[in-house]
Amino acid sequence: MQTSTKPLLSVRNLRTSFFQDEGTTKAVDGASFDVSPGKTLGIVGESGCGKSVTAQSILRIVDRPGRIVGGEILLTREDGSQTDLVKLEASGAEMRSIRGGDIGLVFQEPMTSFSPVHTIGAQLVEAVLLHNEVTPKEARRRGIEALRSVGIPKPERRIDEYSFELSGGLRQRAMIAVALSCDPRLLIADEPTTALDVTTQAQILDLLRKIQQERGMAVMLITHNLGVIAEMADDVVVMYLGRVVEQGSVDDIFHDPKHPYTKALLQSIPSIDSAPRVKLPTISGSIPHPFNRPPGCPFHPRCAAFIPGRCDAAEPALKAVGDGRQVSCFLYE
Amino acid sequence: MLAYIVRRLLLAVMTVWAISVLSFMIIHLPPGDYVTSYIASMSASGSAVSEGEAQALRQQLGLDQPITIQYLKWMGLMLQGNFGMAMEWGRPVSDVIGDRLTLTMVISVAAIIFTWGIALPIGIYSAVYPYSFLDYVFTFIGFIGLAIPGFLLALVVMYVGFAWFGANVGGLFSPDFAEAPWSLEKIWDLTKHLPIPAIVLGVAGTAQLIRIMRSNLLDELRKPYVMTARARGLSEYRVVMRYPVRVALNPFVSTIGYLLPYVVSGSIIVSLVLSLPTVGPLLLKALIAQDMFLAGTIILLLGVMTVIGTFISDLLLMWVDPRIRFGRE
C-alpha cells in the first residue's frame, strides 16, 4: 500500500462520537487508512462497526448529535497540497465545494435518496450548476450526458421523471450519475448494492468498475458483503467497532488473513467446496454495543485466539506486518 | 389525472347534496318552528298572537306543509339563486348575509395569513434546532396559546388595548365608518381594525400548526435524500428549505379546505365578544329564532365552502405532489 505517490485521501486516527443523553457512543474510534488515487478501497465490517459514519465524517455530514472529536482527514488537492477536512468549517464554502465536487457520495437507499417531489433532473442539474460556472441550458445538457454515461436509456426523457417512476436499479444509476456529474476524484459508495436484487447488483458493480477505469477515479466502497469486496477492491480495510483491525491488498486479505476477526469472517462464507450438511462456522456472540465496549482489544470476547491477561488488558495498535499490510493484534507483536 | 378530477368533482356534488339534506334536518330537529318562537317572543313583550294569526303565518311561510315538500321547495329556490326570506329580519337572506359573508372571509383570510406567517418559520426553526432553548420557548408559548380559549384571549386583548392604549378595540370599523358606503377610507379603517381579531382567531391555530410543522419536518430531516442533498455540496439553508421543508409543506395544502369553515364556526363566541359583524353571531341568532331559511343558508354555505375548499386543496396537492399526480403512494 505504501507507494511513492501520495494517497488521495489519508484518514489518520479518526474518532467520531455521538453525544446522547444515555451516554457517548464512539462510532468511529481511531480509524486510519489511505485511499490511493485510481484504486478501489473496500471497507468491510459487520453492521454498526462505523463504516457509514466514517464515510459521513469524510464528507463532514455527520448528523447531530454526532461530531468528529479527533484525528485527521487529509485530502490531496489537484495542485498536490493537502487539506485537513477535519479543520474545515462543515458548512463552509470550501467544504461544500469539496462535497459533490472532489468527493461524490452514493448511498445505500436508492428508494429514498432522491426527493420524492423533485425530478431527477432538478437534483442532478442543481449539482452541476453548483460546482461549475455554466448556463442552466449547458447544465441540463451535462445532466443528460451524465445519465447516459451510467447507462440510463432515453436520458432526455428520464431527466424529467421523478425517482418513483424509475426502477431500483435505474434509481441507483441516477444516484451514481448525480455523484459523478462534477467529475469527483473520489467516489464514496456506501453499500451501493445492498437494497438491490442480485442481477441488478452485478450490473451496478460492473458500472462502477467501468466508470472507475474510464475516469481513473478512486473509489471507497463500503459494504458488509465480502463477495463484493473480492470482486471490486484493490485494497481492503477491515473494521470492527469503529477501529481498523486489518488492512492489506485484496489478495493478502483473502488468501492470508492475519487478524482472527478477518479469519472468522472469511470462514463464515459458504463455499461451493464446503462439505454438505455441515454447519457453517459463525462468529460467536454478536457485536457489542459501542456503549459497553469491552476493555482491551474490542474483539477479545468473541476471539478464538484470545490470550487471557493480555487481550483484555491493553488495546493492540495497528502495526505493519510485511509489505503494505497492517494488523492490530497481539499475535503479531 | 382527468379521471381523478372528474371523480373529485362528482364526489363534491354528492357531498353538497348530502350537506343540504343534513342541514335541513338539523334545523328541523328542535321542537316547534319559527312561529312558535315568534309567539314566545311576542308574548314576552306583552302582545298575544291568536291561534288564527299563527295559522295564517304558518300558511304564508309554508310551514304547514310536510317536511319533504318544504325541503324540495327550499332546494328549488336555492337552485334559482334565491335563498328565501330571513323571517326575523323581513329581508331576503342574501341581503342579510351579503356584507357579513365578505367580512367573514376578510377576517378568516387575515387570521390564516397570520397563522401561517408566524407558525411556519417557527415550526421550521424548532425542527432544525430541536430541543434548543428557543424551541422550548416556542413550545411553551405555543401550548399556552393552544390552551387559552379564544373568547378569554379576546377579553384580555380588549382590556389591554382599551386600558393601556386607549384603542377602540371592538368591531371592525370606527363608528364613523360603520354605516358609511364602501370607500378607500373605509377599507383603510377596516385594515387598522383587522389585526386584533386576526390574532385572537389565529393564536390557537398557530400553536397547532407549529407542532405539526415541527414534527413533519423532523421526520423529513432524517430521510436520506436530505443527506444526499447535503453531499451534493448545497448550503445548509438551501438543503433545508428546498427539500425537507418543501415535502413537509404538502400536508398543509390539504388543510386549506377546512380552514375557512373552521375559522368561521370557531369564531362565533369570539365574534360576539369582539362584536365583529361576521356570519357567526348571525347564525347563532337565526338558530335561536328557528329562522330556517337564514340558518339553513348559512350552514349550507359553510358546507359548500368546505367542499369547494377541499376540492381546491385536492387540485393544489395534485399540483405540488407528483406522487398524487401519478396516482402512486
XYZ file of C-alpha atoms in Angstrom:
662
model
C 0.000 0.000 0.000
C 2.867 2.398 0.777
C 3.587 3.582 -2.763
C 5.622 6.557 -3.843
C 2.549 8.530 -4.860
C 0.748 10.411 -2.163
C -2.558 8.861 -1.145
C -5.579 10.760 -2.416
C -7.226 10.576 0.954
C -5.499 9.768 4.175
C -7.563 9.142 7.283
C -5.497 9.302 10.463
C -6.769 8.173 13.821
C -10.291 9.419 13.072
C -12.657 9.491 16.015
C -16.343 10.351 15.681
C -18.680 10.172 18.640
C -22.397 10.625 19.171
C -23.285 12.541 22.291
C -26.652 11.396 23.552
C -28.450 11.624 26.868
C -27.750 7.941 27.517
C -24.042 8.458 27.038
C -21.415 8.844 24.374
C -21.271 6.374 21.515
C -17.833 6.113 19.949
C -18.955 5.152 16.471
C -15.527 5.590 14.926
C -12.685 5.185 17.381
C -9.281 5.753 15.899
C -9.656 4.550 12.318
C -6.690 5.023 9.963
C -6.424 4.131 6.291
C -5.376 5.530 2.922
C -7.186 5.724 -0.391
C -4.778 5.639 -3.330
C -5.621 7.577 -6.483
C -7.329 5.495 -9.126
C -7.702 2.486 -6.814
C -10.672 0.919 -5.105
C -10.545 0.646 -1.349
C -13.046 -1.740 0.146
C -14.177 -1.141 3.690
C -15.770 -4.181 5.213
C -17.264 -4.989 8.571
C -20.445 -6.005 10.345
C -23.357 -3.623 10.752
C -22.655 -0.982 13.343
C -18.874 -1.083 13.056
C -18.667 2.544 11.942
C -18.319 2.156 8.183
C -21.057 4.606 7.235
C -20.120 7.086 9.935
C -16.564 7.041 8.568
C -17.929 7.971 5.126
C -20.120 10.699 6.603
C -17.173 12.004 8.610
C -15.060 12.316 5.468
C -17.813 14.382 3.848
C -18.416 16.213 7.132
C -22.125 15.421 7.065
C -22.414 13.505 10.337
C -25.857 14.215 11.755
C -26.249 15.731 15.188
C -25.589 14.698 17.921
C -22.555 13.142 16.197
C -19.290 15.032 15.979
C -15.713 14.362 14.919
C -13.714 14.511 18.117
C -10.223 13.848 16.807
C -7.919 12.757 14.039
C -7.125 13.995 10.574
C -8.668 13.515 7.165
C -6.082 14.654 4.644
C -7.310 15.209 1.118
C -4.672 15.733 -1.568
C -5.847 18.542 -3.819
C -5.275 18.745 -7.546
C -2.238 21.011 -7.033
C -0.661 18.462 -4.706
C -1.299 20.325 -1.476
C -3.081 18.605 1.382
C -6.186 19.860 3.151
C -7.280 18.546 6.521
C -11.049 18.210 6.168
C -11.494 17.971 9.937
C -10.214 21.532 10.284
C -12.642 22.971 7.714
C -15.975 24.515 8.667
C -18.504 21.731 7.982
C -20.954 24.042 6.196
C -18.341 26.473 4.938
C -17.751 27.273 1.275
C -14.557 25.228 0.911
C -16.029 22.075 2.424
C -19.123 22.497 0.269
C -17.060 22.754 -2.885
C -15.238 19.538 -1.914
C -18.538 17.820 -1.167
C -20.014 16.857 -4.514
C -17.061 18.500 -6.314
C -13.996 16.490 -5.254
C -15.833 13.710 -3.428
C -19.087 12.177 -4.627
C -21.342 10.018 -2.487
C -23.614 7.140 -3.464
C -25.960 5.988 -0.796
C -27.410 2.630 0.025
C -31.064 3.600 -0.271
C -31.953 4.349 -3.868
C -35.623 4.490 -2.799
C -35.236 7.478 -0.561
C -32.027 9.103 -1.781
C -33.987 11.333 -4.118
C -36.550 13.862 -3.009
C -39.986 12.455 -3.842
C -41.294 15.800 -5.084
C -38.434 16.891 -7.321
C -37.457 15.433 -10.665
C -34.207 13.529 -11.058
C -33.093 16.336 -13.353
C -33.751 19.076 -10.808
C -31.404 17.388 -8.346
C -28.833 16.486 -10.968
C -28.732 19.872 -12.679
C -28.563 21.565 -9.305
C -25.310 19.739 -8.520
C -23.831 20.659 -11.913
C -24.771 24.320 -11.507
C -23.353 24.407 -8.014
C -19.875 23.223 -8.915
C -19.468 24.596 -12.433
C -19.826 28.027 -13.967
C -22.278 27.037 -16.663
C -25.611 28.216 -18.009
C -28.712 26.267 -16.941
C -29.005 25.004 -20.523
C -25.473 23.659 -20.518
C -26.020 22.165 -17.068
C -29.050 20.298 -18.359
C -27.046 19.021 -21.327
C -24.357 17.763 -18.960
C -27.039 16.220 -16.768
C -28.421 14.264 -19.715
C -24.857 13.254 -20.593
C -24.264 12.052 -17.039
C -27.424 9.944 -17.146
C -26.353 8.487 -20.487
C -22.897 7.661 -19.130
C -24.376 5.479 -16.392
C -26.414 3.538 -18.912
C -29.859 5.028 -18.399
C -31.872 4.599 -21.592
C -33.627 7.666 -23.091
C -31.882 10.120 -20.751
C -33.593 13.107 -22.432
C -36.886 11.834 -21.108
C -35.721 10.288 -17.860
C -34.225 13.563 -16.673
C -37.735 14.994 -16.206
C -39.066 11.986 -14.355
C -39.473 11.524 -10.647
C -37.492 8.953 -8.689
C -40.580 6.834 -8.034
C -41.038 6.395 -11.772
C -37.706 4.581 -12.015
C -36.896 1.025 -11.021
C -34.481 0.410 -8.138
C -31.576 -0.266 -10.466
C -32.230 2.817 -12.595
C -32.601 4.892 -9.462
C -29.205 3.768 -8.221
C -27.740 4.539 -11.651
C -29.271 8.006 -11.457
C -27.764 8.391 -7.995
C -24.354 7.485 -9.396
C -24.918 9.974 -12.210
C -25.533 12.736 -9.661
C -22.412 11.758 -7.732
C -20.348 11.706 -10.943
C -21.818 14.806 -12.532
C -18.999 17.033 -11.297
C -16.118 14.641 -12.022
C -15.120 13.808 -8.452
C -11.672 12.344 -7.845
C -13.055 10.132 -5.115
C -16.377 8.340 -5.123
C -17.633 7.038 -1.806
C -20.146 4.261 -2.364
C -21.871 3.340 0.894
C -23.480 -0.099 0.441
C -24.430 0.826 -3.127
C -25.950 -2.563 -3.929
C -27.429 -3.679 -0.612
C -31.004 -2.705 -1.436
C -30.937 -4.170 -4.950
C -31.663 -7.656 -6.221
C -28.714 -9.818 -7.222
C -28.885 -9.267 -11.000
C -29.104 -5.526 -10.583
C -26.292 -5.669 -8.023
C -23.980 -7.201 -10.591
C -24.937 -4.548 -13.148
C -24.306 -1.692 -10.750
C -20.921 -3.159 -9.718
C -19.976 -3.543 -13.388
C -20.967 0.041 -13.975
C -18.895 1.291 -11.040
C -15.882 -0.648 -12.276
C -16.285 0.607 -15.827
C -16.618 4.220 -14.711
C -13.610 3.907 -12.471
C -11.468 2.567 -15.297
C -12.650 5.251 -17.701
C -12.120 8.139 -15.336
C -9.214 6.871 -13.249
C -11.148 7.853 -10.190
C -10.601 6.451 -6.693
C -13.480 4.557 -5.140
C -14.120 3.913 -1.499
C -16.546 1.022 -1.409
C -18.284 0.365 1.868
C -20.020 -2.966 2.207
C -20.625 -5.868 4.534
C -20.532 -8.220 1.555
C -17.151 -9.935 1.196
C -18.109 -11.166 -2.264
C -18.467 -7.597 -3.462
C -15.092 -6.748 -1.926
C -13.386 -9.703 -3.627
C -14.792 -8.637 -6.953
C -14.207 -4.905 -6.746
C -11.490 -3.863 -4.342
C -7.734 -3.409 -4.799
C -7.127 -2.823 -1.120
C -9.231 -3.812 1.842
C -9.790 -2.290 5.249
C -11.490 -4.498 7.839
C -13.280 -2.552 10.561
C -14.520 -3.726 13.916
C -16.229 -1.480 16.474
C -15.007 1.751 14.947
C -11.401 0.632 14.523
C -9.374 -0.728 11.653
C -8.274 -4.239 12.622
C -6.575 -5.191 9.400
C -5.553 -3.579 6.158
C -3.944 -5.027 3.070
C -4.304 -5.861 -0.585
C -7.322 -7.874 -1.574
C -5.208 -10.963 -2.325
C -3.472 -10.833 1.031
C -6.685 -10.404 2.935
C -8.489 -13.237 1.221
C -5.621 -15.721 0.945
C -3.642 -14.938 4.052
C -5.825 -13.230 6.631
C -3.911 -12.275 9.770
C -6.402 -10.922 12.238
C -8.642 -13.509 13.947
C -11.678 -11.385 13.074
C -10.841 -11.391 9.373
C -10.223 -15.137 9.525
C -13.546 -15.710 11.227
C -15.356 -13.505 8.697
C -13.901 -15.450 5.787
C -14.724 -18.801 7.371
C -18.354 -17.808 7.737
C -18.851 -17.528 3.959
C -20.347 -20.640 2.389
C -18.111 -22.060 -0.320
C -19.024 -24.305 -3.225
C -16.419 -26.754 -1.925
C -17.637 -26.875 1.675
C -18.850 -30.224 2.947
C -22.632 -30.631 2.674
C -24.796 -30.852 5.809
C -22.091 -29.340 7.962
C -22.940 -26.241 9.947
C -21.276 -23.107 8.636
C -18.865 -21.665 11.203
C -20.154 -18.428 12.724
C -18.501 -15.829 14.873
C -19.738 -16.483 18.382
C -21.694 -13.734 20.106
C -22.651 -10.507 18.438
C -21.053 -7.148 18.002
C -21.197 -5.373 21.393
C -22.989 -2.059 21.658
C -20.448 0.756 21.491
C -21.668 1.888 24.937
C -20.180 -1.066 26.708
C -17.092 -1.597 24.683
C -15.029 -4.411 26.117
C -11.761 -3.365 27.708
C -8.578 -4.099 25.796
C -8.968 -5.426 22.275
C -12.650 -4.880 21.406
C -12.798 -8.260 19.668
C -11.455 -10.364 22.540
C -14.814 -11.686 23.895
C -15.520 -13.284 20.503
C -11.961 -14.133 19.560
C -10.789 -17.723 19.032
C -7.155 -16.801 19.765
C -7.908 -14.838 22.937
C -4.851 -14.524 25.209
C -6.107 -14.062 28.775
C -4.432 -11.283 30.692
C -3.182 -9.675 27.511
C -6.044 -9.054 25.086
C -8.446 -7.891 27.798
C -5.859 -5.653 29.419
C -4.484 -3.470 26.642
C -5.516 -2.431 23.170
C -3.279 -3.566 20.328
C -2.146 -0.870 17.896
C -2.302 -1.062 14.127
C 1.191 -2.220 13.130
C 2.833 -3.084 9.852
C 3.301 -6.777 9.207
C 5.128 -7.227 5.954
C 4.652 -5.417 2.699
C 1.915 -2.835 2.887
C -0.023 -4.834 5.434
C -1.182 -3.682 8.782
C -2.939 -5.534 11.537
C -3.848 -4.707 15.103
C -3.460 -7.915 17.095
C -1.123 -9.078 19.852
C -0.486 -12.291 17.929
C 1.779 -10.308 15.626
C 3.598 -8.164 18.146
C -55.344 12.673 -13.986
C -58.563 13.820 -15.650
C -60.349 10.840 -14.110
C -59.076 11.995 -10.733
C -60.516 15.483 -11.206
C -63.853 14.179 -12.502
C -64.131 11.747 -9.611
C -63.407 14.509 -7.116
C -65.948 16.784 -8.794
C -68.692 14.142 -8.677
C -67.924 13.453 -5.042
C -68.086 17.183 -4.335
C -71.582 17.480 -5.848
C -72.804 14.455 -3.891
C -71.359 15.872 -0.705
C -73.082 19.234 -1.210
C -76.396 17.466 -1.687
C -75.875 15.414 1.458
C -75.000 18.574 3.362
C -78.218 20.250 2.191
C -80.309 17.334 3.489
C -78.404 17.264 6.764
C -78.554 20.990 7.377
C -82.292 20.996 6.644
C -82.832 18.138 9.071
C -80.723 19.711 11.792
C -82.732 22.911 11.642
C -85.957 20.964 11.991
C -84.717 18.888 14.920
C -85.655 21.237 17.783
C -89.372 21.112 18.710
C -91.552 23.875 17.299
C -90.844 26.181 14.396
C -90.290 29.839 13.674
C -93.912 30.670 14.521
C -93.626 29.040 17.974
C -90.568 31.064 18.853
C -92.222 34.168 17.269
C -95.266 33.721 19.527
C -92.970 33.218 22.520
C -91.053 36.388 21.825
C -94.276 38.363 21.190
C -95.842 37.220 24.448
C -92.620 38.035 26.231
C -93.023 41.617 25.049
C -96.658 41.664 26.159
C -98.680 41.193 22.958
C -100.570 37.997 22.256
C -100.836 36.164 18.947
C -104.130 34.446 18.286
C -104.391 30.891 17.029
C -105.806 32.159 13.729
C -102.971 34.575 13.200
C -100.441 31.873 13.925
C -102.117 29.557 11.429
C -102.139 32.268 8.789
C -98.456 32.978 9.421
C -97.616 29.282 9.090
C -99.549 29.101 5.820
C -97.855 32.224 4.500
C -94.406 30.839 5.313
C -95.300 27.352 4.046
C -94.580 25.800 7.435
C -97.836 23.806 7.397
C -96.676 21.559 4.565
C -94.952 18.171 5.039
C -91.211 18.374 5.631
C -90.265 16.749 2.329
C -92.287 19.325 0.372
C -90.640 22.091 2.398
C -87.219 20.683 1.554
C -87.991 20.408 -2.151
C -89.364 23.968 -2.242
C -86.270 25.208 -0.448
C -83.973 23.372 -2.855
C -85.975 24.773 -5.774
C -85.423 28.302 -4.511
C -81.736 27.596 -3.865
C -81.166 26.361 -7.377
C -82.571 29.629 -8.698
C -80.107 31.511 -6.501
C -82.901 32.695 -4.234
C -82.124 31.929 -0.607
C -85.576 32.880 0.691
C -86.567 35.480 3.255
C -84.879 35.906 6.594
C -88.068 35.677 8.628
C -86.972 37.674 11.607
C -85.463 40.436 9.507
C -88.143 40.578 6.841
C -85.460 40.922 4.195
C -84.057 38.482 1.657
C -81.406 36.180 3.156
C -78.845 37.239 0.554
C -79.228 40.863 1.736
C -78.710 39.947 5.359
C -75.743 37.669 4.743
C -74.032 39.508 1.888
C -71.792 42.026 3.666
C -71.228 39.788 6.634
C -70.017 36.968 4.445
C -67.467 39.258 2.792
C -66.224 40.496 6.162
C -66.078 36.933 7.461
C -63.899 35.989 4.512
C -61.661 39.019 5.098
C -61.163 38.180 8.776
C -60.650 34.494 8.072
C -58.051 35.166 5.403
C -56.289 37.632 7.713
C -56.302 35.038 10.517
C -54.958 32.361 8.180
C -52.188 34.637 6.887
C -51.257 35.462 10.469
C -51.271 31.772 11.421
C -49.105 30.662 8.508
C -46.805 33.653 8.643
C -45.971 33.015 12.298
C -46.253 29.243 12.516
C -44.218 28.117 9.515
C -40.949 29.944 10.299
C -41.188 28.963 13.975
C -42.030 25.363 13.084
C -39.052 25.186 10.727
C -36.732 26.686 13.330
C -37.964 24.281 16.022
C -37.396 21.280 13.756
C -33.934 22.346 12.577
C -32.838 23.115 16.144
C -34.892 20.657 18.184
C -34.576 20.803 21.981
C -32.759 24.114 21.712
C -33.567 26.924 24.124
C -35.745 28.791 21.625
C -37.533 25.561 20.659
C -38.593 25.155 24.292
C -39.644 28.806 24.486
C -41.793 28.495 21.369
C -43.266 25.218 22.566
C -44.168 26.808 25.892
C -45.801 29.850 24.311
C -47.489 27.633 21.742
C -49.128 25.418 24.324
C -50.337 28.445 26.265
C -51.869 29.767 23.049
C -53.492 26.403 22.458
C -54.859 26.195 25.998
C -56.401 29.667 26.299
C -59.947 29.805 24.913
C -60.358 32.397 22.180
C -63.030 34.437 23.939
C -60.859 34.841 27.033
C -57.949 35.989 24.920
C -60.341 38.390 23.175
C -61.416 39.863 26.513
C -57.816 40.242 27.676
C -56.729 41.843 24.406
C -59.699 44.219 24.545
C -58.913 45.195 28.105
C -55.238 45.731 27.437
C -55.960 47.615 24.217
C -58.504 49.839 25.938
C -56.755 50.427 29.266
C -53.197 50.897 28.039
C -53.503 52.148 24.506
C -56.911 53.798 24.667
C -57.796 51.985 21.477
C -61.348 51.367 20.354
C -60.973 47.636 20.043
C -64.468 46.324 19.375
C -65.877 45.770 15.915
C -64.261 46.050 12.532
C -64.999 49.723 11.872
C -64.783 53.027 13.683
C -68.244 54.427 14.485
C -67.882 56.996 11.680
C -67.499 54.321 9.066
C -69.839 51.611 10.354
C -72.778 52.683 8.236
C -70.870 54.542 5.552
C -70.749 53.224 1.976
C -67.540 51.487 0.857
C -64.670 53.848 0.144
C -60.872 53.808 0.333
C -61.020 55.382 3.796
C -63.396 52.688 4.980
C -61.092 49.954 3.687
C -58.136 51.586 5.466
C -60.238 51.781 8.616
C -61.019 48.068 8.244
C -57.314 47.262 7.779
C -56.496 49.059 11.023
C -59.113 47.042 12.892
C -58.129 43.702 11.409
C -55.002 42.706 13.378
C -56.695 42.142 16.734
C -59.444 39.779 15.549
C -56.962 38.091 13.221
C -54.524 37.455 16.038
C -57.177 36.338 18.517
C -58.681 33.963 15.985
C -55.296 32.762 14.771
C -53.475 32.030 18.022
C -54.845 28.534 18.673
C -54.294 27.517 15.054
C -50.763 28.914 15.138
C -49.807 26.736 18.096
C -51.247 23.696 16.382
C -49.506 24.464 13.103
C -46.140 24.929 14.816
C -46.433 21.451 16.309
C -47.472 19.885 13.010
C -44.727 21.622 11.047
C -42.127 20.705 13.648
C -42.978 17.015 13.682
C -43.443 16.782 9.891
C -40.100 18.421 9.278
C -38.300 16.392 11.955
C -39.425 13.260 10.126
C -38.314 14.596 6.760
C -34.940 15.811 8.012
C -33.995 12.234 8.881
C -34.617 10.960 5.358
C -31.635 10.008 3.210
C -32.478 12.491 0.452
C -31.537 15.294 2.858
C -28.111 13.743 3.347
C -27.629 13.258 -0.385
C -28.611 16.881 -0.959
C -26.001 17.874 1.608
C -23.454 15.554 -0.028
C -24.003 17.434 -3.295
C -22.471 20.468 -1.591
C -25.607 22.611 -1.161
C -25.571 25.204 1.567
C -27.389 24.180 4.722
C -30.127 26.783 4.158
C -30.860 25.518 0.673
C -30.715 21.892 1.758
C -33.392 22.504 4.385
C -35.621 24.938 2.528
C -35.559 23.261 -0.832
C -36.089 19.636 0.110
C -37.491 18.651 3.514
C -39.466 21.874 4.032
C -40.978 21.523 0.601
C -42.057 17.955 1.373
C -43.239 18.823 4.879
C -45.456 21.567 3.454
C -47.574 19.170 1.410
C -49.860 18.165 4.279
C -50.623 21.842 4.863
C -52.035 22.232 1.419
C -54.697 19.700 2.286
C -55.705 21.664 5.369
C -56.718 24.709 3.293
C -60.070 23.010 2.691
C -61.356 23.073 6.207
C -59.506 26.155 7.468
C -62.230 28.539 6.341
C -65.238 26.861 7.962
C -63.066 26.103 10.989
C -62.330 29.787 11.452
C -65.975 30.757 10.829
C -67.588 28.292 13.220
C -64.825 28.578 15.801
C -65.204 32.325 15.841
C -68.822 32.675 16.972
C -68.093 33.437 20.604
C -65.016 35.486 19.790
C -67.071 37.447 17.258
C -69.722 38.136 19.883
C -67.118 39.321 22.380
C -65.325 41.493 19.853
C -68.690 42.455 18.276
C -67.479 41.558 14.828
C -70.094 41.839 12.072
C -69.455 38.337 10.786
C -71.629 35.372 9.921
C -71.031 33.564 13.226
C -73.259 35.666 15.545
C -75.895 35.807 12.802
C -76.031 32.013 12.686
C -76.433 31.851 16.440
C -79.347 34.300 16.357
C -81.011 32.557 13.447
C -80.795 29.214 15.228
C -82.339 30.652 18.396
C -85.179 32.212 16.402
C -85.569 28.986 14.377
C -85.291 31.074 11.253
C -84.826 28.112 8.990
C -84.096 29.945 5.766
C -81.352 32.062 7.270
C -79.820 29.300 9.410
C -80.157 26.756 6.628
C -78.470 29.030 4.131
C -75.543 29.768 6.451
C -74.984 26.122 7.322
C -75.284 25.144 3.689
C -72.854 27.894 2.666
C -70.337 26.718 5.249
C -70.710 23.200 3.913
C -70.271 24.338 0.332
C -67.209 26.358 1.316
C -65.665 23.269 2.893
C -66.379 21.209 -0.176
C -65.011 23.828 -2.554
C -62.011 24.359 -0.292
C -61.315 20.641 -0.184
C -61.675 20.380 -3.948
C -59.238 23.258 -4.436
C -56.779 21.736 -1.985
C -57.049 18.401 -3.816
C -56.130 20.159 -7.046
C -53.290 22.047 -5.337
C -51.995 18.863 -3.779
C -52.012 17.229 -7.171
C -50.030 20.160 -8.482
C -47.392 20.189 -5.718
C -47.055 16.449 -5.145
C -46.149 14.411 -8.205
C -46.823 11.183 -6.327
C -50.529 12.039 -6.304
C -50.447 13.288 -9.858
C -49.203 9.897 -10.974
C -51.520 8.009 -8.669
C -48.777 6.474 -6.533
C -48.303 6.366 -2.836
